[in-house]
mmCIF file of C-alpha atoms and ligand atoms in Angstrom:
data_model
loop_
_atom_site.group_PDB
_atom_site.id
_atom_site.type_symbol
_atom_site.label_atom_id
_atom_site.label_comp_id
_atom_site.label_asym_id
_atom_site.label_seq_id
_atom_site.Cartn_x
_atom_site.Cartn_y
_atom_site.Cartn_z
ATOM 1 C CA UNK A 89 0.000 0.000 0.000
ATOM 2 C CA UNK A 90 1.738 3.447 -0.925
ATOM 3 C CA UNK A 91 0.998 6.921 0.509
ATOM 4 C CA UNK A 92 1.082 10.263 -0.711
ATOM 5 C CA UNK A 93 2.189 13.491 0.796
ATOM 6 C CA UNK A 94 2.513 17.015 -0.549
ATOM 7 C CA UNK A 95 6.381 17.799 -1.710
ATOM 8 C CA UNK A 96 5.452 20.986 -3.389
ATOM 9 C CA UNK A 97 2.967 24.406 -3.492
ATOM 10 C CA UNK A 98 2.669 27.539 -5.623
ATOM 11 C CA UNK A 99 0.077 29.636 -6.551
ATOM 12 C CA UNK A 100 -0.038 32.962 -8.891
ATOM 13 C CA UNK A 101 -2.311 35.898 -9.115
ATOM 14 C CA UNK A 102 -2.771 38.624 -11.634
ATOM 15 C CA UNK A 103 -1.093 41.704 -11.522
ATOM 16 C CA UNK A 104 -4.324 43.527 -11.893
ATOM 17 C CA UNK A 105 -5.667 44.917 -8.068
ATOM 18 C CA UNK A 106 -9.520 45.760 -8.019
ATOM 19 C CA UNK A 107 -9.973 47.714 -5.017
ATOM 20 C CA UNK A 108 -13.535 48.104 -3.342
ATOM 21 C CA UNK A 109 -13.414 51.739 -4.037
ATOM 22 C CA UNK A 110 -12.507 50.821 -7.707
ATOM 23 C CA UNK A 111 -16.106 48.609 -7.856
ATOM 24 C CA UNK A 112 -18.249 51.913 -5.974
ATOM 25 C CA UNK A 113 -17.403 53.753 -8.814
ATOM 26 C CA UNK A 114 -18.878 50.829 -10.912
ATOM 27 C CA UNK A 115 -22.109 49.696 -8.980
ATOM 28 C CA UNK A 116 -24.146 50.821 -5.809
ATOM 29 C CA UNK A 117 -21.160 49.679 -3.259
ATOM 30 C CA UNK A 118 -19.165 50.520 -0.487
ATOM 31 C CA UNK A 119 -15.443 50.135 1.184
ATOM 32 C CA UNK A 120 -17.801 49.492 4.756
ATOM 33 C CA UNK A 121 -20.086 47.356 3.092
ATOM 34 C CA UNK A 122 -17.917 44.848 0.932
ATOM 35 C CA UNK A 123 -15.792 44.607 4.032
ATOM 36 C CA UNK A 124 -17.983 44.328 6.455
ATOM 37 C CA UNK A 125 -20.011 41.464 5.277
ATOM 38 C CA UNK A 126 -17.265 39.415 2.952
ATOM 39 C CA UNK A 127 -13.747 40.860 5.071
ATOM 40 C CA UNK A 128 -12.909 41.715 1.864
ATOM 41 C CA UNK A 129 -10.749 44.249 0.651
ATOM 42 C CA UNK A 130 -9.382 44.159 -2.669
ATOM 43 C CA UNK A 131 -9.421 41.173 -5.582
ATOM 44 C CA UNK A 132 -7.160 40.560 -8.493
ATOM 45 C CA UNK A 133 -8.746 40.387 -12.009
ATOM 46 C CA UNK A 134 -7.464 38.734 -15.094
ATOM 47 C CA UNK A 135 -5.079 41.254 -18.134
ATOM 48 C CA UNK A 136 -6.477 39.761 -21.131
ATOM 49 C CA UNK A 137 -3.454 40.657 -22.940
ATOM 50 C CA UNK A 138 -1.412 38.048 -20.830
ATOM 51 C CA UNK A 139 -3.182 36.003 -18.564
ATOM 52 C CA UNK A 140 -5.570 32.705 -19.075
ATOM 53 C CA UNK A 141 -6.577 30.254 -16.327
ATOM 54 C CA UNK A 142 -3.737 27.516 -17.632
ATOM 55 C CA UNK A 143 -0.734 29.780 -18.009
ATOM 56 C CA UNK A 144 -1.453 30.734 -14.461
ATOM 57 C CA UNK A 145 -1.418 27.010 -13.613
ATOM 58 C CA UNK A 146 1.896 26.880 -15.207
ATOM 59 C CA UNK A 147 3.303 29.876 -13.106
ATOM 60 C CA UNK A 148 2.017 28.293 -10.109
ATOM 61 C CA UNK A 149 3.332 24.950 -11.241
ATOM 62 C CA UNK A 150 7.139 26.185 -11.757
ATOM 63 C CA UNK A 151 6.597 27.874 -7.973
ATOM 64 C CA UNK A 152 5.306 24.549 -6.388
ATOM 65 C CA UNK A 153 7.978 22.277 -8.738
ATOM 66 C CA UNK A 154 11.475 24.810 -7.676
ATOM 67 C CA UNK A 155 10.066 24.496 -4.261
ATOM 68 C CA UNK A 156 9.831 20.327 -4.793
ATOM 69 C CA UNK A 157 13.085 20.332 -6.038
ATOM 70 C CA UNK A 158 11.822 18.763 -8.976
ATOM 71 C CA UNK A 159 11.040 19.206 -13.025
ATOM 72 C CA UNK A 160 8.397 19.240 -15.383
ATOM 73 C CA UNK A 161 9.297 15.974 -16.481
ATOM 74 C CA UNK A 162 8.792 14.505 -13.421
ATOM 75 C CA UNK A 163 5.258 14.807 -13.306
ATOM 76 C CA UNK A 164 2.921 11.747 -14.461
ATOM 77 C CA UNK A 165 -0.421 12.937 -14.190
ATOM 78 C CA UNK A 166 -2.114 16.170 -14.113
ATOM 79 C CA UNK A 167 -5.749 17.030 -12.156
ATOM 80 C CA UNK A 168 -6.960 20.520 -13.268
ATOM 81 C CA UNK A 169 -9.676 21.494 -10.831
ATOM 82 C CA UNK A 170 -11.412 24.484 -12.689
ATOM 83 C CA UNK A 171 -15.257 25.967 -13.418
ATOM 84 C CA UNK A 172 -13.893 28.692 -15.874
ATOM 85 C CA UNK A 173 -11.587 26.503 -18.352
ATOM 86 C CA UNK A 174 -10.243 28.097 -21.041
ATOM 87 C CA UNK A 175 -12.252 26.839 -23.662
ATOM 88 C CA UNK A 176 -15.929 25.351 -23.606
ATOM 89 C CA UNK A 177 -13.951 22.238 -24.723
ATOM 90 C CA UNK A 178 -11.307 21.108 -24.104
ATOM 91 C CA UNK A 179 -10.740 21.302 -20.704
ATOM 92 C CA UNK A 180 -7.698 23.345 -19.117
ATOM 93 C CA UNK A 181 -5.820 20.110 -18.402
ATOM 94 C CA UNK A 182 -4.115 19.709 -21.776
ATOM 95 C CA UNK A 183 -3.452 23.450 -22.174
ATOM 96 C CA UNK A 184 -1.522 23.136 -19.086
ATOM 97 C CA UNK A 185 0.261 20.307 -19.895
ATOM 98 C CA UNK A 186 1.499 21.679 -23.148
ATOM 99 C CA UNK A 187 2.458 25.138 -21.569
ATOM 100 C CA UNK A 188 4.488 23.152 -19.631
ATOM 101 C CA UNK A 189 6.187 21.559 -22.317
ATOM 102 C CA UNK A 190 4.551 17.733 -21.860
ATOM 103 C CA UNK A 191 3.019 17.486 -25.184
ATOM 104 C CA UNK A 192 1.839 14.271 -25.746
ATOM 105 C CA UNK A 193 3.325 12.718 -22.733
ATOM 106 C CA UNK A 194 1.023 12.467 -19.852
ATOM 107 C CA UNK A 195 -2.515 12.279 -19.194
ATOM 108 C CA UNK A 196 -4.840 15.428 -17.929
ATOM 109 C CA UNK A 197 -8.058 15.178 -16.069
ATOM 110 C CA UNK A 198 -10.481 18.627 -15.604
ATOM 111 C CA UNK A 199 -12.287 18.741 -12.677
ATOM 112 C CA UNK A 200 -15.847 21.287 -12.209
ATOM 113 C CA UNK A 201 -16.766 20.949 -9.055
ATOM 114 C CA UNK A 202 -16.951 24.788 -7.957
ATOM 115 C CA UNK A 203 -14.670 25.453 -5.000
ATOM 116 C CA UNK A 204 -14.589 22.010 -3.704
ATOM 117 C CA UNK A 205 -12.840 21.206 -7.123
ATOM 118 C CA UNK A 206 -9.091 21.455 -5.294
ATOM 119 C CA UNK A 207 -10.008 19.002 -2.782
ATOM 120 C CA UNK A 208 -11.783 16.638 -4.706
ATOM 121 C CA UNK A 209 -8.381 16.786 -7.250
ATOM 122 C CA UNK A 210 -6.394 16.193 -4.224
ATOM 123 C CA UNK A 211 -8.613 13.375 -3.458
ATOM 124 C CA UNK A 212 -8.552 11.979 -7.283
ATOM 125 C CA UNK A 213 -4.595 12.100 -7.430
ATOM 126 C CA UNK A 214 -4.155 10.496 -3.777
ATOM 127 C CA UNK A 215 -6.121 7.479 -4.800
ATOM 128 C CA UNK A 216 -3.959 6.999 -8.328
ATOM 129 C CA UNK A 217 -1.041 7.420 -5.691
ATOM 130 C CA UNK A 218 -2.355 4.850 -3.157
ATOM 131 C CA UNK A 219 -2.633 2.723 -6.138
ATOM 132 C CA UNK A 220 0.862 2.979 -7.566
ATOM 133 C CA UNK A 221 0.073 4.205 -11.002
ATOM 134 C CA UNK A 222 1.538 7.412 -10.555
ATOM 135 C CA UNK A 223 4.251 8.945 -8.468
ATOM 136 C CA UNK A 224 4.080 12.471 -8.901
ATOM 137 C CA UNK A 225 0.720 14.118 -9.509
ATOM 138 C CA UNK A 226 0.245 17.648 -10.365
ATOM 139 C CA UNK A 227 -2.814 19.355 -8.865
ATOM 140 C CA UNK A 228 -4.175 22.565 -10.123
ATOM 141 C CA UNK A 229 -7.008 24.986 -8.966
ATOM 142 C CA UNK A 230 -7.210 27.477 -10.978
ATOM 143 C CA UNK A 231 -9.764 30.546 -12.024
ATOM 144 C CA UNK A 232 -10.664 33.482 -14.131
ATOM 145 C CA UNK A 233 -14.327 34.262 -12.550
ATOM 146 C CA UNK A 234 -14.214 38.001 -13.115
ATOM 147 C CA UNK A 235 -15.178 37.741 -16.517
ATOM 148 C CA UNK A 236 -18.500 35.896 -15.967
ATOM 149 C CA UNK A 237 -19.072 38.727 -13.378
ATOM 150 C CA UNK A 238 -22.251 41.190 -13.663
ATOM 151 C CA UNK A 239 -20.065 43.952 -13.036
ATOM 152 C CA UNK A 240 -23.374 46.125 -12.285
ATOM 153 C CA UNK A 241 -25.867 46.867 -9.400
ATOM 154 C CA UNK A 242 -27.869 44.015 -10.463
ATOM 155 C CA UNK A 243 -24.926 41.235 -10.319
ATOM 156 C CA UNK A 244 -23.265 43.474 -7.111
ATOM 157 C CA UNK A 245 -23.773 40.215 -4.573
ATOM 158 C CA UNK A 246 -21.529 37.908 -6.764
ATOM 159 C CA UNK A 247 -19.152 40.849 -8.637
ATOM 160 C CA UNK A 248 -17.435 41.957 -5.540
ATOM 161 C CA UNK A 249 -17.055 38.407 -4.135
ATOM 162 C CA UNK A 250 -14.857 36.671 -7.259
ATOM 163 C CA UNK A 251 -11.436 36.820 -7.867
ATOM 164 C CA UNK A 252 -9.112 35.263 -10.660
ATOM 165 C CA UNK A 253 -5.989 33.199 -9.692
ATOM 166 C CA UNK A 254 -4.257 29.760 -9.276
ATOM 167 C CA UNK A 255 -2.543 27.345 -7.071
ATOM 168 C CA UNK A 256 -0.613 24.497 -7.389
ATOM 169 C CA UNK A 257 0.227 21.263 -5.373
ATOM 170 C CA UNK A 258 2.389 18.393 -6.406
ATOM 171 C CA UNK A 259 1.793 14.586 -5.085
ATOM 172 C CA UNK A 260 4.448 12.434 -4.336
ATOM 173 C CA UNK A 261 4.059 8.919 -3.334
ATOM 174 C CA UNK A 262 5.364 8.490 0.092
ATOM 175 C CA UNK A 263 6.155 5.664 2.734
ATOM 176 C CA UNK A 264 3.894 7.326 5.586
ATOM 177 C CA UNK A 265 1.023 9.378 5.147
ATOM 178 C CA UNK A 266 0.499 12.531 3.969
ATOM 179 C CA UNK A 267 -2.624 12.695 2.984
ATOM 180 C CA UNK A 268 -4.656 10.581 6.076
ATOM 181 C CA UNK A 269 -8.031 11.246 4.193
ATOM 182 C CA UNK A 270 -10.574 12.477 2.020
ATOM 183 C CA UNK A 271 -13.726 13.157 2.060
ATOM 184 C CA UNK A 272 -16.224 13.949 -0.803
ATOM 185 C CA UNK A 273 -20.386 14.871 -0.722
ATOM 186 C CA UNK A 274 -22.182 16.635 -3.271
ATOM 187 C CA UNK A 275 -26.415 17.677 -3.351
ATOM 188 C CA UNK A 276 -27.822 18.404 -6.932
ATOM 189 C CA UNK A 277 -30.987 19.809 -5.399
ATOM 190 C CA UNK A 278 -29.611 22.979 -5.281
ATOM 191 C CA UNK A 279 -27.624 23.119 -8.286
ATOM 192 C CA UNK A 280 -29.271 26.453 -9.262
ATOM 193 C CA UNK A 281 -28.305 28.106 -6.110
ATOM 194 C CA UNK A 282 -25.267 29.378 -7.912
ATOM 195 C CA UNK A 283 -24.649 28.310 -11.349
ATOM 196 C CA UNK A 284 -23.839 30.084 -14.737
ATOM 197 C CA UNK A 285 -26.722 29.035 -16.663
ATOM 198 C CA UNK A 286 -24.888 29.265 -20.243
ATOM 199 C CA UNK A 287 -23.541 27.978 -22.535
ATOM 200 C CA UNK A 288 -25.660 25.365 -21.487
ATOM 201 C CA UNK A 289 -26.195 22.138 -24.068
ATOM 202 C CA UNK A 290 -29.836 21.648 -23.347
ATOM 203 C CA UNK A 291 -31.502 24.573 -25.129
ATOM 204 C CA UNK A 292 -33.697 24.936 -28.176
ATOM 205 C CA UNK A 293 -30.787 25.000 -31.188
ATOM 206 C CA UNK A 294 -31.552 28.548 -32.173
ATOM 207 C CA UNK A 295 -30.674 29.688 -28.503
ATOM 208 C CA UNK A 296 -26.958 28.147 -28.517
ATOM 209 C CA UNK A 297 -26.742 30.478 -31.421
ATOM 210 C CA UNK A 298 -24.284 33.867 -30.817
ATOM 211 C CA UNK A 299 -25.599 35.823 -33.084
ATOM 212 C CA UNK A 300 -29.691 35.203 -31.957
ATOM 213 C CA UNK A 301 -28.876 36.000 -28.193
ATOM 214 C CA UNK A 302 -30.795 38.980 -27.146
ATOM 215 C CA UNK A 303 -30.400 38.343 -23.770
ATOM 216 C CA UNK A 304 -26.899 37.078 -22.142
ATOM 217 C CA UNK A 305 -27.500 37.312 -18.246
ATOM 218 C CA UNK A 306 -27.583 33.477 -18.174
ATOM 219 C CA UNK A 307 -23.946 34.200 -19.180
ATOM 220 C CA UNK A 308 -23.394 35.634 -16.010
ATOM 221 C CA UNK A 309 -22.502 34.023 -12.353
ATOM 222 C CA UNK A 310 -25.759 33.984 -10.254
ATOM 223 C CA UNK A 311 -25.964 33.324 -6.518
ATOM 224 C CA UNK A 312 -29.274 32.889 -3.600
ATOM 225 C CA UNK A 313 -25.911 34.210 -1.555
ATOM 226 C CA UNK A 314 -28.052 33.941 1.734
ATOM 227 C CA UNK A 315 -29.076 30.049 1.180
ATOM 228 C CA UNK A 316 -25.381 29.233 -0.132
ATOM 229 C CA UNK A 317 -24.125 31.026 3.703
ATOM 230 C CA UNK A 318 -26.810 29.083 5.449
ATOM 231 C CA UNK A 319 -25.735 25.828 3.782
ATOM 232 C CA UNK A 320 -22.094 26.383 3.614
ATOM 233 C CA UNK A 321 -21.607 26.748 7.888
ATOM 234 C CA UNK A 322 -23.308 23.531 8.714
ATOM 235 C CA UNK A 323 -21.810 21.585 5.766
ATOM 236 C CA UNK A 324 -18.271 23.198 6.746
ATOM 237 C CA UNK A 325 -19.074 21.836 10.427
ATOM 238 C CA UNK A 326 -19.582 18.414 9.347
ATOM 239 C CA UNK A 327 -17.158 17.795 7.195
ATOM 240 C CA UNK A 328 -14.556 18.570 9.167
ATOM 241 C CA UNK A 329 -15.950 16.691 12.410
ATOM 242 C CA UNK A 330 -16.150 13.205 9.528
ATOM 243 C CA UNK A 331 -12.080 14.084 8.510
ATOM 244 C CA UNK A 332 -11.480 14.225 12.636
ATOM 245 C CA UNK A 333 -13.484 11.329 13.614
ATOM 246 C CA UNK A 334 -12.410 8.863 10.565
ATOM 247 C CA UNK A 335 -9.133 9.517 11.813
ATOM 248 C CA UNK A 336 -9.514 9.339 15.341
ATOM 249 C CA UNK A 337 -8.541 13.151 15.857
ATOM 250 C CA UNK A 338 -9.927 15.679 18.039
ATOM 251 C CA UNK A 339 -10.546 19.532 17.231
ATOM 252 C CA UNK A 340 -7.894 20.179 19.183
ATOM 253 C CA UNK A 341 -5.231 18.244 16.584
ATOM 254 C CA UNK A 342 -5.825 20.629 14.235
ATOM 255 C CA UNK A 343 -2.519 23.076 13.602
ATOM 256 C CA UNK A 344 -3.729 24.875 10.484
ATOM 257 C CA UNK A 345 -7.484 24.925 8.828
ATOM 258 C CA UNK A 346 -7.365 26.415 5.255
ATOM 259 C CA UNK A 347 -10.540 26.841 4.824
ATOM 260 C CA UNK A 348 -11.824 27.897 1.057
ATOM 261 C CA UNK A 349 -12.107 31.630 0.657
ATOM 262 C CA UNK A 350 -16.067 31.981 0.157
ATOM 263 C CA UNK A 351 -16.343 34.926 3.050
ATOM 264 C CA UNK A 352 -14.564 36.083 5.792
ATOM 265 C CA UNK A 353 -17.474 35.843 8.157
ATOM 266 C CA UNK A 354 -17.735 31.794 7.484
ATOM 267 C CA UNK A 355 -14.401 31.392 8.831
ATOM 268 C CA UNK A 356 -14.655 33.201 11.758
ATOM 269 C CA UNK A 357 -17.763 31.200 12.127
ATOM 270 C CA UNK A 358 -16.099 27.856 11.951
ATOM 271 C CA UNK A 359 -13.251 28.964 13.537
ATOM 272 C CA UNK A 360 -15.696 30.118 16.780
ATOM 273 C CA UNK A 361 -17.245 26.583 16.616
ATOM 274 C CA UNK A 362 -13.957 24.618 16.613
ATOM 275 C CA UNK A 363 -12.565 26.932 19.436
ATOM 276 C CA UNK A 364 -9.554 27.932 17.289
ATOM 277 C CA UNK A 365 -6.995 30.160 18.017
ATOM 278 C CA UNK A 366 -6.346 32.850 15.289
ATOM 279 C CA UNK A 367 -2.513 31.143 14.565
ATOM 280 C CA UNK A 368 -4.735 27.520 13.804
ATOM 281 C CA UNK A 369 -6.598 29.422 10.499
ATOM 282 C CA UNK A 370 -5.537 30.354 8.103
ATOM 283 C CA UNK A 371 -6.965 33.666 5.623
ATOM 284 C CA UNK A 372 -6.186 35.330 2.563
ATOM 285 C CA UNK A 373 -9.707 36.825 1.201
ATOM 286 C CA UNK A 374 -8.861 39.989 2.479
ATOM 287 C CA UNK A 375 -6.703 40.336 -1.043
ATOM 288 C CA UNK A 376 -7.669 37.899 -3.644
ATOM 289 C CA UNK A 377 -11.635 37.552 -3.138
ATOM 290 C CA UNK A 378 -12.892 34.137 -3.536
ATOM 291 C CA UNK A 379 -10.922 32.552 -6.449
ATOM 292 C CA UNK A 380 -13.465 29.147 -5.896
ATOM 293 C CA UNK A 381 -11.385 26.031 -7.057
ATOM 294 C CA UNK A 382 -7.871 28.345 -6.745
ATOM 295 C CA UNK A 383 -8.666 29.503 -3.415
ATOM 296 C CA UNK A 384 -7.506 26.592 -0.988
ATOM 297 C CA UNK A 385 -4.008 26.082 -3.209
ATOM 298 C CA UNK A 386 -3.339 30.234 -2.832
ATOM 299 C CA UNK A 387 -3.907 30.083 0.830
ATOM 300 C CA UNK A 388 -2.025 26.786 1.719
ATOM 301 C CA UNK A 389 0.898 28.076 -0.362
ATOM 302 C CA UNK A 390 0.965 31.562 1.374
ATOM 303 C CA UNK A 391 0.407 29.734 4.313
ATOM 304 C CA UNK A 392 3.707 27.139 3.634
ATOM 305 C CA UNK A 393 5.911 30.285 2.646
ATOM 306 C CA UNK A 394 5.154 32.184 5.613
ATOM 307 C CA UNK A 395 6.348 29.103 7.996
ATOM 308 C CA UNK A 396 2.821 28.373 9.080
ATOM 309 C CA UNK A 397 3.118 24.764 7.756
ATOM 310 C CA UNK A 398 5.834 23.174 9.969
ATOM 311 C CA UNK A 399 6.509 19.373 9.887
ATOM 312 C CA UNK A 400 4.732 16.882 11.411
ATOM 313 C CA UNK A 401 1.470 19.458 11.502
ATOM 314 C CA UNK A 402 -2.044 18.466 10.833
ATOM 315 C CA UNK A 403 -4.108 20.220 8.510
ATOM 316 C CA UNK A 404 -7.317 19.994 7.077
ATOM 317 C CA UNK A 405 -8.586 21.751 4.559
ATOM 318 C CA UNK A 406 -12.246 22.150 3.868
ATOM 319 C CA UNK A 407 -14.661 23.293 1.197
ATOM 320 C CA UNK A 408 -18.558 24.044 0.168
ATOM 321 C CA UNK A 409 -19.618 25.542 -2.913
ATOM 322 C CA UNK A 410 -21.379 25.445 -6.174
ATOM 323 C CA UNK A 411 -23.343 21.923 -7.007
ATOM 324 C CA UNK A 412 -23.800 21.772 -3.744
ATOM 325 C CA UNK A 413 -20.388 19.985 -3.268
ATOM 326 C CA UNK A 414 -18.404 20.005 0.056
ATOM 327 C CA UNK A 415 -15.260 18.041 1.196
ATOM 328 C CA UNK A 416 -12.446 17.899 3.430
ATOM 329 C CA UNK A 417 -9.031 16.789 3.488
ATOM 330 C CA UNK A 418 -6.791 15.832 6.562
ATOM 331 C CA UNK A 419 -3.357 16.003 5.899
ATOM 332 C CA UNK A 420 -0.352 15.118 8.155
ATOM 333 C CA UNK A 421 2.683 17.420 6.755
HETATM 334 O O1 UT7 B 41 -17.642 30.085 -2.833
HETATM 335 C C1 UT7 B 41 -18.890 29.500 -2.984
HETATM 336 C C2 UT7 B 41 -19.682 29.694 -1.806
HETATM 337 N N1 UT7 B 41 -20.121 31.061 -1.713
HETATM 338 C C3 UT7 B 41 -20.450 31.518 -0.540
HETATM 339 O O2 UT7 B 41 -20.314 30.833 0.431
HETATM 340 C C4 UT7 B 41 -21.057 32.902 -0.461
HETATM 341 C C5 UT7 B 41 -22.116 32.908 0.597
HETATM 342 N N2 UT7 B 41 -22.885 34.139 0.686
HETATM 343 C C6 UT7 B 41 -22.340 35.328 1.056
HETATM 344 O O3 UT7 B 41 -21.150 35.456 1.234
HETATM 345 C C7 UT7 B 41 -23.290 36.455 1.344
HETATM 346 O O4 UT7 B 41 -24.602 35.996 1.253
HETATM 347 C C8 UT7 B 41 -23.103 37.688 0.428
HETATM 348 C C9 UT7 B 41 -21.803 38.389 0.753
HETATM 349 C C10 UT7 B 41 -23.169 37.284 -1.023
HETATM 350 C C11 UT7 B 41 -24.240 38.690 0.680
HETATM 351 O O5 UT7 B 41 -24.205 39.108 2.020
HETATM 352 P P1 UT7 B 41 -25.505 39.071 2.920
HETATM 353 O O6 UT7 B 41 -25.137 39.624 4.234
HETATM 354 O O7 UT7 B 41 -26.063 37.679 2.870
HETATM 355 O O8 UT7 B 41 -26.437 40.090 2.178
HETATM 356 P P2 UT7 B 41 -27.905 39.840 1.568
HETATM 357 O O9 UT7 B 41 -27.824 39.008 0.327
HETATM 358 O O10 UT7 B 41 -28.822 39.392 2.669
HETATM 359 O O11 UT7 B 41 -28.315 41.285 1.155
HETATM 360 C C12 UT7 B 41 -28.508 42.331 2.134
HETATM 361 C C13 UT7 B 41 -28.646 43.648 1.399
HETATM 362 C C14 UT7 B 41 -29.618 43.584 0.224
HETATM 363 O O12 UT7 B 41 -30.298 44.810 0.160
HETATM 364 P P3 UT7 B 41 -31.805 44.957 0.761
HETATM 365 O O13 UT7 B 41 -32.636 43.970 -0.037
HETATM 366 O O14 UT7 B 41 -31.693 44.595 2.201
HETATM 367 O O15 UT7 B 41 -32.134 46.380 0.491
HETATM 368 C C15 UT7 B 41 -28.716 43.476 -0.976
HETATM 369 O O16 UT7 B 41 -29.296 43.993 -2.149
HETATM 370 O O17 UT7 B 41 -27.396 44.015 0.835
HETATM 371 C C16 UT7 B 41 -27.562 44.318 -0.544
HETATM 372 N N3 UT7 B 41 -26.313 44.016 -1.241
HETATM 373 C C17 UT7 B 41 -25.318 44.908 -1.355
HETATM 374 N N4 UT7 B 41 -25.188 46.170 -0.912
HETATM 375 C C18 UT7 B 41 -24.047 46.810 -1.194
HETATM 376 C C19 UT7 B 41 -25.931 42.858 -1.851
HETATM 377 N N5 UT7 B 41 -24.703 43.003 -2.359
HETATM 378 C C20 UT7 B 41 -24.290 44.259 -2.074
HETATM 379 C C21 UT7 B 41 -23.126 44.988 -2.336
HETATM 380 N N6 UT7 B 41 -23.039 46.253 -1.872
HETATM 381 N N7 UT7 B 41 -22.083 44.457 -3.008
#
């Protein structure tokens, strides 16, 4: 039986800063507002002259490989956890893995499931691990959300929440483990909670048609934000009490929770019902918004190169989002 642990993290952002004050000028917003109820404060936003969602990967990718010690040609497998690919088809994956010069020479798997998307890649390349197919798996989250953004008064509850970015962690099959477990859950009920409606397959032909669009807000993200909050703090809560229990762990174990970047105030609310101290969480939405699949990766390699990831440590990650999907990861480092 083989293990996998985490040798490597890196993560890149546009250069572009959107400020709150930046989006008042834009919609009906505020600084006081936008902070108070999201703790955010500023987001970065794609350059369409230079940046797409997989040559981010790759920047991210060369951070998490130099800090590995190791080179693109050691990966053998990539998982691209994304809900804004590139393309309609194909998926990110294989854009990535010719960016990074592997043409032809390993497989690539796309991932869409919202901001749980990371996790359930980590998941995905941890069982190919376990299995000994692959030794060194490459796992992306990675986003450009601001340009599916309603960038008005109508679309203000999603268009000063998303952020572009990516983050990158590499695999590496191990003697003990890294990665003590996964754990996935999704709920299709409420799949049109938050969704971008288009472009959907199942329409009438004529409607899949650019030029006969009148209408293009089903282009755009939309979000019941209030029933994705309620949702996301108990789902949060127990999936992080099944990653303790199934491995015999206590709230208490916990060194560092990275949870995903949805909203400031459902971190301080998990972090008020695990009775952790402000060193055992770990933010970042204060700059980069929520960046949905790209948002754990960014924060656990900020975390790592700040020295808040020290050996031995356990830390779980944890995700809701989109779908509804949820999961957790435990991870001994
Ligand atoms: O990553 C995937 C998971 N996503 C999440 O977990 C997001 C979860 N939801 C949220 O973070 C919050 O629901 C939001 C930040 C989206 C909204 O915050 P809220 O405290 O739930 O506000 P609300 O939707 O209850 O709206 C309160 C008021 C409304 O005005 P009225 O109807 O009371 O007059 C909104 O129209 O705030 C208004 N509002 C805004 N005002 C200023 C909504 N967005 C804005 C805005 N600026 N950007």
């Amino acid at each position: 039986m083989y293990h996998s642990k985490i040798v490597g993290l890196g993560h890149h952002v546009p250069d572009t800063v959107i400020t709150n004050q930046y989006l008042s000028n834009l919609m009906e917003t505020t600084d006081e507002w936008i902070v108070e109820r999201t703790g955010i404060k500023e987001r970065r936003w794609m350059n369409p002259a230079q940046d797409t969602v997989a040559n981010m990967a790759a920047k991210a990718t060369h951070m998490a490989l130099q800090r590995a010690n190791l080179k693109e040609t050691d990966i053998d497998f990539i998982v691209f956890a994304t809900i804004t690919p590139d393309y309609f088809f194909p998926g990110s994956g294989v854009l990535l893995q010719r960016e990074l010069g592997l043409d032809g020479k390993i497989a690539a798997l796309d991932i869409r499931n919202a901001c749980s998307g990371f996790i359930y890649g980590l998941s995905v390349a941890d069982q190919f691990i376990k299995t000994g197919m692959y030794k060194n798996v490459l796992v992306i989250g990675a986003e450009i959300q601001s340009t599916a953004l309603d960038i008005s008064t109508r679309g203000r509850n999603t268009a000063v929440i998303f952020g572009d970015g990516a983050g990158a962690a590499i695999l590496q099959q191990s003697d003990k483990p890294g990665i003590l477990s996964t754990h996935l859950h999704s709920d299709g009920k409420f799949a049109e909670e938050l969704y971008v409606k288009d472009p959907g397959s199942s329409r009438p032909h004529a409607e899949r048609q650019p030029e006969q669009i009148l209408d293009t807000t089903t282009y755009k993200v939309v979000m019941n934000g209030n029933q994705v909050f309620k949702h996301a703090t108990t789902r949060f809560m127990e999936v992080i009490q099944e990653a303790l229990d199934t491995n015999h762990l206590k709230k208490e174990d916990i060194s560092l929770l990275v949870p995903h970047q949805a909203n400031l105030r459902i971190s301080q609310y998990i972090q008020h019902k695990l009775a952790l101290r402000d060193e055992q969480v770990f933010n970042n939405i204060q700059h980069y918004g929520n960046t949905t699949a790209a948002s754990i990766p960014i924060a656990m390699s900020e975390a790592w190169s700040q020295g808040r990831i020290k050996e031995n440590d356990v830390l779980c990650l944890a995700a809701f989002g989109s779908g509804f999907t949820w999961a957790s990861a435990l991870i001994r480092w």
